[in-house]
Amino acid sequence: MVSALDRLSYAARQTARVAWYAGHYAAGRRLLKPLPKPDFPIGPMPTRAELTADLRSLFEREWQDIAAGLFAAPALLGPDPAELLRRSALYFRDLPKVDARRHGRINDEPDQDEANAHLPRYYRQNFHFQSGGWLTEESAAIYDTQVEVLFTGAADAMRRRMLRPIADWMKGRRQREVLGLDVGCGTGRLLAFLHSAWPGMRLTGIDLSAPYLEEARRLIGRTARVKLLEATAEALPFDDASLDLVVSSFLLHELPKKIRAEVLAEMARVLKPGGLVAIVDSIQKGDQPTWDGLLDLFPYYFHEPYYAEYANGSIDAWGDAAGLQPVASERAFLARVSAFTKT
């Protein structure tokens, strides 16, 4: 049973988180030079009041699921206060470099490094114009700060909306019999939330970035229930129909069309009949039509070479092409959670 104090504690943590990252956003804007106005049509845009109300709705839905006993209130993840401040400083230190790349449209620095030659070409880029792309220790240290600033402290909450369809699917199942995989696990935040909610699950996270996997190891800690592997999403190192649960967060919009189709097909291949694929990623055009302008502007301000094609597509159609049937869908602020099964 949750108490009034539990609710107050949850609300206080989320409010503090939003205020912290909103402050970063406001301070960061002062360091950035304005870009010229886009020379292409921009769709409708939400007001700040609409975004704020929708963000509150996101937290309220999570709390209602917690109160209903579907999963526990989220654990506090991440560094201690001193480390949090250090990473904040790293984030602000990188902003001028990000801005210089944005104005110079420089996005291929990781491709110039011979140490990255073994990685797919689509991956060797300065995504978000960030230093190192996704391929350095510095990048791994500031990625979560960067994403939370972008989403005003809501990134983790959007990821956690995936717990709802998983909780529904888990009814009648034993945790210790579930084999799960996080495709493109990055710094491990989704894996950590899954491990906290269902500590008996045996989970594996794969990613192409060794520094991000090291960050995930630090976040999750020592446990035999979670393994981390350097591997590619378009050729998963698992047998056919060998996994019960496959998840990913904010991966698909980073992939070229051909690779994205291969990744979804791989997810379907390794999934057992009756298993679940759960994906959280950006909303697409039409998910919230009055917000479509945000999707037009995002790849203009951030280096996201595959985002426009993603935003104009349909994850349900892509899942169907991979042999997956949709079973649940929810818009979670600026993200969409989609769940599929395989018969």
XYZ file of C-alpha atoms in Angstrom:
343
model
C 0.000 0.000 0.000
C 1.269 3.462 -0.878
C 0.693 6.350 1.499
C 0.138 10.086 1.180
C 3.776 10.487 2.182
C 4.829 8.198 -0.673
C 2.908 10.376 -3.120
C 4.449 13.548 -1.725
C 7.920 12.019 -1.972
C 7.333 10.974 -5.586
C 5.958 14.405 -6.522
C 8.828 16.208 -4.801
C 11.461 14.147 -6.631
C 9.876 14.702 -10.033
C 9.342 18.418 -9.413
C 12.958 18.861 -8.331
C 14.142 16.942 -11.384
C 12.117 19.073 -13.792
C 13.285 22.289 -12.105
C 16.943 21.192 -12.237
C 16.933 20.425 -15.950
C 14.676 23.334 -16.877
C 17.277 25.548 -15.205
C 19.984 23.955 -17.348
C 17.907 24.616 -20.457
C 17.373 28.276 -19.581
C 21.045 28.822 -18.721
C 22.225 26.948 -21.804
C 20.197 29.077 -24.193
C 22.268 32.083 -23.145
C 25.403 30.339 -24.406
C 23.999 29.485 -27.832
C 23.988 31.732 -30.888
C 20.611 31.899 -32.659
C 20.273 29.935 -35.864
C 18.646 31.522 -38.921
C 14.943 30.849 -39.234
C 14.236 27.580 -41.081
C 13.590 27.964 -44.794
C 11.053 25.109 -44.823
C 7.429 24.883 -43.634
C 6.885 24.276 -39.921
C 3.764 22.558 -38.637
C 1.675 23.651 -35.646
C 3.428 24.175 -32.327
C 2.238 23.607 -28.739
C 2.129 26.383 -26.189
C 4.270 26.201 -23.070
C 1.091 25.747 -21.027
C 0.112 22.730 -23.147
C 3.527 21.140 -22.703
C 3.481 21.750 -18.955
C 0.011 20.236 -18.577
C 1.016 17.207 -20.638
C 4.163 16.713 -18.575
C 2.073 16.727 -15.401
C -0.216 14.143 -16.976
C 2.793 11.919 -17.656
C 3.788 11.913 -13.985
C 0.189 11.451 -12.859
C -0.234 8.329 -15.017
C 2.961 6.873 -13.611
C 1.812 7.563 -10.071
C -1.558 5.909 -10.717
C 0.232 2.752 -11.904
C 2.456 2.821 -8.820
C -0.584 3.265 -6.563
C -2.278 0.353 -8.336
C 0.689 -1.875 -7.477
C 1.799 -2.540 -11.057
C 5.379 -1.631 -10.119
C 7.194 0.182 -7.348
C 8.039 3.868 -7.308
C 11.218 4.432 -9.356
C 14.518 4.184 -7.578
C 16.871 7.140 -7.667
C 19.389 6.458 -10.414
C 22.610 8.170 -11.156
C 25.562 9.828 -9.510
C 25.859 11.327 -6.043
C 25.427 15.134 -5.741
C 29.123 15.888 -6.290
C 29.258 13.756 -9.418
C 25.973 15.231 -10.626
C 27.489 18.703 -10.393
C 30.637 17.545 -12.194
C 28.574 16.183 -15.065
C 26.546 19.362 -15.177
C 29.801 21.284 -15.582
C 30.887 18.923 -18.369
C 27.562 19.518 -20.109
C 27.967 23.303 -20.063
C 31.621 22.997 -21.096
C 30.562 21.061 -24.185
C 27.766 23.458 -25.219
C 30.015 25.957 -27.065
C 31.525 23.073 -29.030
C 28.030 21.802 -29.840
C 27.049 25.285 -30.994
C 30.127 25.599 -33.213
C 29.309 22.303 -34.907
C 25.655 23.290 -35.273
C 26.489 26.549 -37.045
C 29.247 24.912 -39.097
C 27.109 21.831 -39.834
C 30.029 19.663 -38.719
C 28.847 16.168 -37.879
C 31.384 13.597 -39.036
C 34.251 13.890 -36.538
C 33.870 10.295 -35.253
C 34.209 9.088 -38.856
C 37.667 10.655 -39.030
C 38.938 8.580 -36.099
C 40.499 5.305 -37.285
C 39.673 3.722 -33.916
C 36.023 3.739 -35.006
C 36.591 2.122 -38.400
C 35.083 -1.194 -37.231
C 31.721 0.445 -36.530
C 28.917 0.931 -39.056
C 29.186 4.185 -41.012
C 25.747 5.382 -39.915
C 26.960 5.278 -36.306
C 30.154 7.296 -36.789
C 28.572 10.752 -36.485
C 28.224 13.628 -34.028
C 24.600 12.911 -33.175
C 23.086 16.022 -31.516
C 26.349 17.727 -32.625
C 27.753 16.322 -29.370
C 31.488 15.913 -28.935
C 32.558 12.362 -29.689
C 29.181 11.267 -31.028
C 28.196 8.308 -28.864
C 31.745 6.976 -28.804
C 33.803 8.585 -26.016
C 33.925 8.524 -22.222
C 33.155 12.262 -22.165
C 30.075 11.701 -24.307
C 28.915 8.866 -22.050
C 29.309 11.098 -19.002
C 27.132 13.922 -20.361
C 24.590 12.032 -22.486
C 21.957 11.601 -19.778
C 22.265 15.252 -18.759
C 21.921 16.316 -22.380
C 18.805 14.235 -22.967
C 17.134 15.281 -19.724
C 17.755 18.946 -20.544
C 16.226 18.380 -23.977
C 13.110 16.829 -22.409
C 13.010 19.101 -19.313
C 13.634 16.259 -16.896
C 11.079 13.880 -18.446
C 13.335 11.423 -20.318
C 13.415 8.803 -17.571
C 9.671 9.123 -16.984
C 9.020 8.595 -20.699
C 11.218 5.495 -20.661
C 9.393 4.162 -17.615
C 5.995 4.255 -19.334
C 7.229 1.065 -20.955
C 6.813 -0.597 -17.561
C 3.012 -0.464 -17.924
C 2.642 -2.802 -20.933
C 5.381 -5.018 -19.511
C 3.540 -5.228 -16.179
C 0.345 -6.223 -18.003
C 2.237 -8.871 -19.975
C 4.003 -10.161 -16.850
C 0.735 -11.169 -15.145
C 0.869 -14.935 -14.589
C 4.570 -15.123 -15.463
C 7.476 -15.859 -13.140
C 10.234 -13.258 -13.180
C 13.034 -15.772 -12.955
C 11.857 -17.509 -16.127
C 11.911 -14.346 -18.237
C 14.872 -13.707 -20.551
C 15.001 -10.076 -21.669
C 17.098 -7.962 -24.020
C 17.582 -4.195 -24.283
C 18.640 -3.345 -27.846
C 20.849 -0.251 -27.927
C 20.933 0.023 -24.142
C 23.244 3.055 -24.074
C 24.027 4.175 -20.529
C 21.677 1.533 -19.115
C 18.885 3.600 -17.616
C 16.035 1.516 -19.037
C 17.846 -1.671 -18.014
C 18.241 -0.300 -14.494
C 14.520 0.481 -14.243
C 13.611 -2.999 -15.516
C 16.010 -4.642 -13.073
C 14.572 -2.599 -10.214
C 10.967 -3.429 -11.132
C 11.576 -7.170 -11.754
C 14.893 -8.122 -10.131
C 14.411 -11.786 -10.956
C 14.523 -11.267 -14.724
C 17.667 -12.256 -16.568
C 18.488 -9.269 -18.741
C 21.075 -8.503 -21.398
C 21.899 -5.097 -22.820
C 23.702 -4.623 -26.110
C 25.206 -1.476 -27.571
C 27.874 -0.515 -30.100
C 29.565 1.971 -27.765
C 32.071 0.519 -25.305
C 32.172 3.757 -23.216
C 28.389 3.784 -22.915
C 28.415 0.146 -21.806
C 30.961 1.048 -19.122
C 28.639 3.823 -17.965
C 25.801 1.280 -17.836
C 27.933 -1.045 -15.686
C 28.563 1.743 -13.203
C 24.872 2.656 -13.088
C 23.475 -0.860 -12.673
C 26.195 -2.178 -10.376
C 27.350 -5.744 -9.839
C 24.622 -8.301 -10.487
C 24.528 -11.667 -12.191
C 21.032 -10.872 -13.496
C 22.201 -8.219 -15.998
C 24.817 -8.792 -18.713
C 26.194 -6.165 -21.086
C 27.597 -6.951 -24.521
C 29.102 -4.922 -27.356
C 27.038 -6.001 -30.358
C 25.093 -4.688 -33.322
C 21.305 -4.407 -33.311
C 20.925 -5.520 -36.920
C 22.601 -8.872 -36.216
C 21.583 -9.838 -32.682
C 23.806 -12.552 -31.141
C 20.853 -14.710 -30.039
C 19.145 -17.796 -31.418
C 15.743 -17.731 -33.070
C 12.818 -17.589 -30.611
C 15.169 -17.547 -27.605
C 13.961 -14.439 -25.703
C 10.753 -13.600 -23.877
C 11.091 -9.811 -23.807
C 12.852 -7.385 -26.166
C 12.932 -3.645 -25.470
C 14.562 -0.525 -26.842
C 14.469 3.178 -26.005
C 15.135 6.091 -28.361
C 16.935 3.857 -30.851
C 14.791 3.660 -33.984
C 14.953 7.350 -34.886
C 18.770 7.089 -34.922
C 18.764 4.440 -37.667
C 18.638 4.636 -41.465
C 15.470 3.184 -42.999
C 17.120 -0.055 -44.167
C 18.890 -0.681 -40.855
C 15.747 0.098 -38.852
C 13.821 -2.560 -40.804
C 16.627 -5.055 -40.166
C 16.635 -4.258 -36.437
C 12.881 -4.773 -36.108
C 13.143 -8.020 -38.061
C 15.904 -9.160 -35.680
C 13.754 -8.311 -32.671
C 10.972 -10.435 -34.120
C 13.389 -13.263 -34.989
C 14.781 -13.683 -31.472
C 11.369 -13.315 -29.763
C 9.498 -16.396 -28.602
C 5.873 -16.812 -29.677
C 3.807 -14.967 -27.094
C 6.773 -12.799 -26.149
C 6.714 -9.012 -25.991
C 8.583 -6.299 -27.881
C 8.304 -2.905 -26.149
C 9.686 0.246 -27.730
C 9.795 3.840 -26.548
C 10.836 6.458 -29.050
C 9.897 9.887 -30.323
C 6.310 10.595 -31.298
C 5.608 10.593 -35.017
C 3.547 12.904 -37.204
C -0.098 12.616 -36.268
C 0.434 11.176 -32.773
C -0.316 14.682 -31.480
C -1.091 16.680 -34.651
C -0.911 20.105 -32.991
C 2.693 19.362 -32.016
C 3.944 18.349 -35.470
C 6.047 21.512 -35.720
C 8.332 20.221 -32.973
C 9.120 17.215 -35.146
C 9.921 19.514 -38.077
C 12.323 21.592 -35.996
C 14.153 18.842 -34.093
C 16.474 17.697 -36.910
C 17.147 21.359 -37.782
C 18.550 22.159 -34.334
C 20.172 18.767 -33.685
C 22.134 16.520 -35.988
C 19.582 13.755 -36.466
C 20.061 12.596 -40.049
C 17.350 9.909 -40.013
C 14.775 11.639 -37.837
C 12.623 13.301 -40.520
C 12.034 9.978 -42.273
C 11.276 8.361 -38.914
C 8.863 11.113 -37.882
C 6.894 10.797 -41.122
C 6.590 7.016 -40.823
C 4.505 4.578 -38.788
C 5.992 2.308 -36.159
C 2.883 0.109 -36.288
C 3.373 -0.424 -40.032
C 7.056 -1.171 -39.528
C 6.223 -3.673 -36.791
C 3.665 -5.351 -39.029
C 6.256 -5.684 -41.801
C 8.553 -7.422 -39.289
C 5.850 -9.879 -38.256
C 4.870 -8.154 -34.995
C 1.293 -7.433 -33.902
C 0.566 -4.284 -31.833
C -0.992 -4.898 -28.410
C -0.604 -1.517 -26.671
C 0.274 2.070 -27.464
C 0.532 5.244 -25.401
C 1.791 8.729 -26.058
C 4.036 9.693 -23.159
C 4.705 13.430 -23.453
C 7.116 13.696 -26.421
C 7.544 9.938 -26.722
C 5.395 7.045 -27.803
C 5.412 3.639 -26.143
C 4.535 0.797 -28.489
C 4.172 -2.860 -27.492
C 3.998 -5.813 -29.883
C 3.731 -9.566 -29.638
C 4.467 -12.446 -31.979
C 2.138 -15.380 -32.511
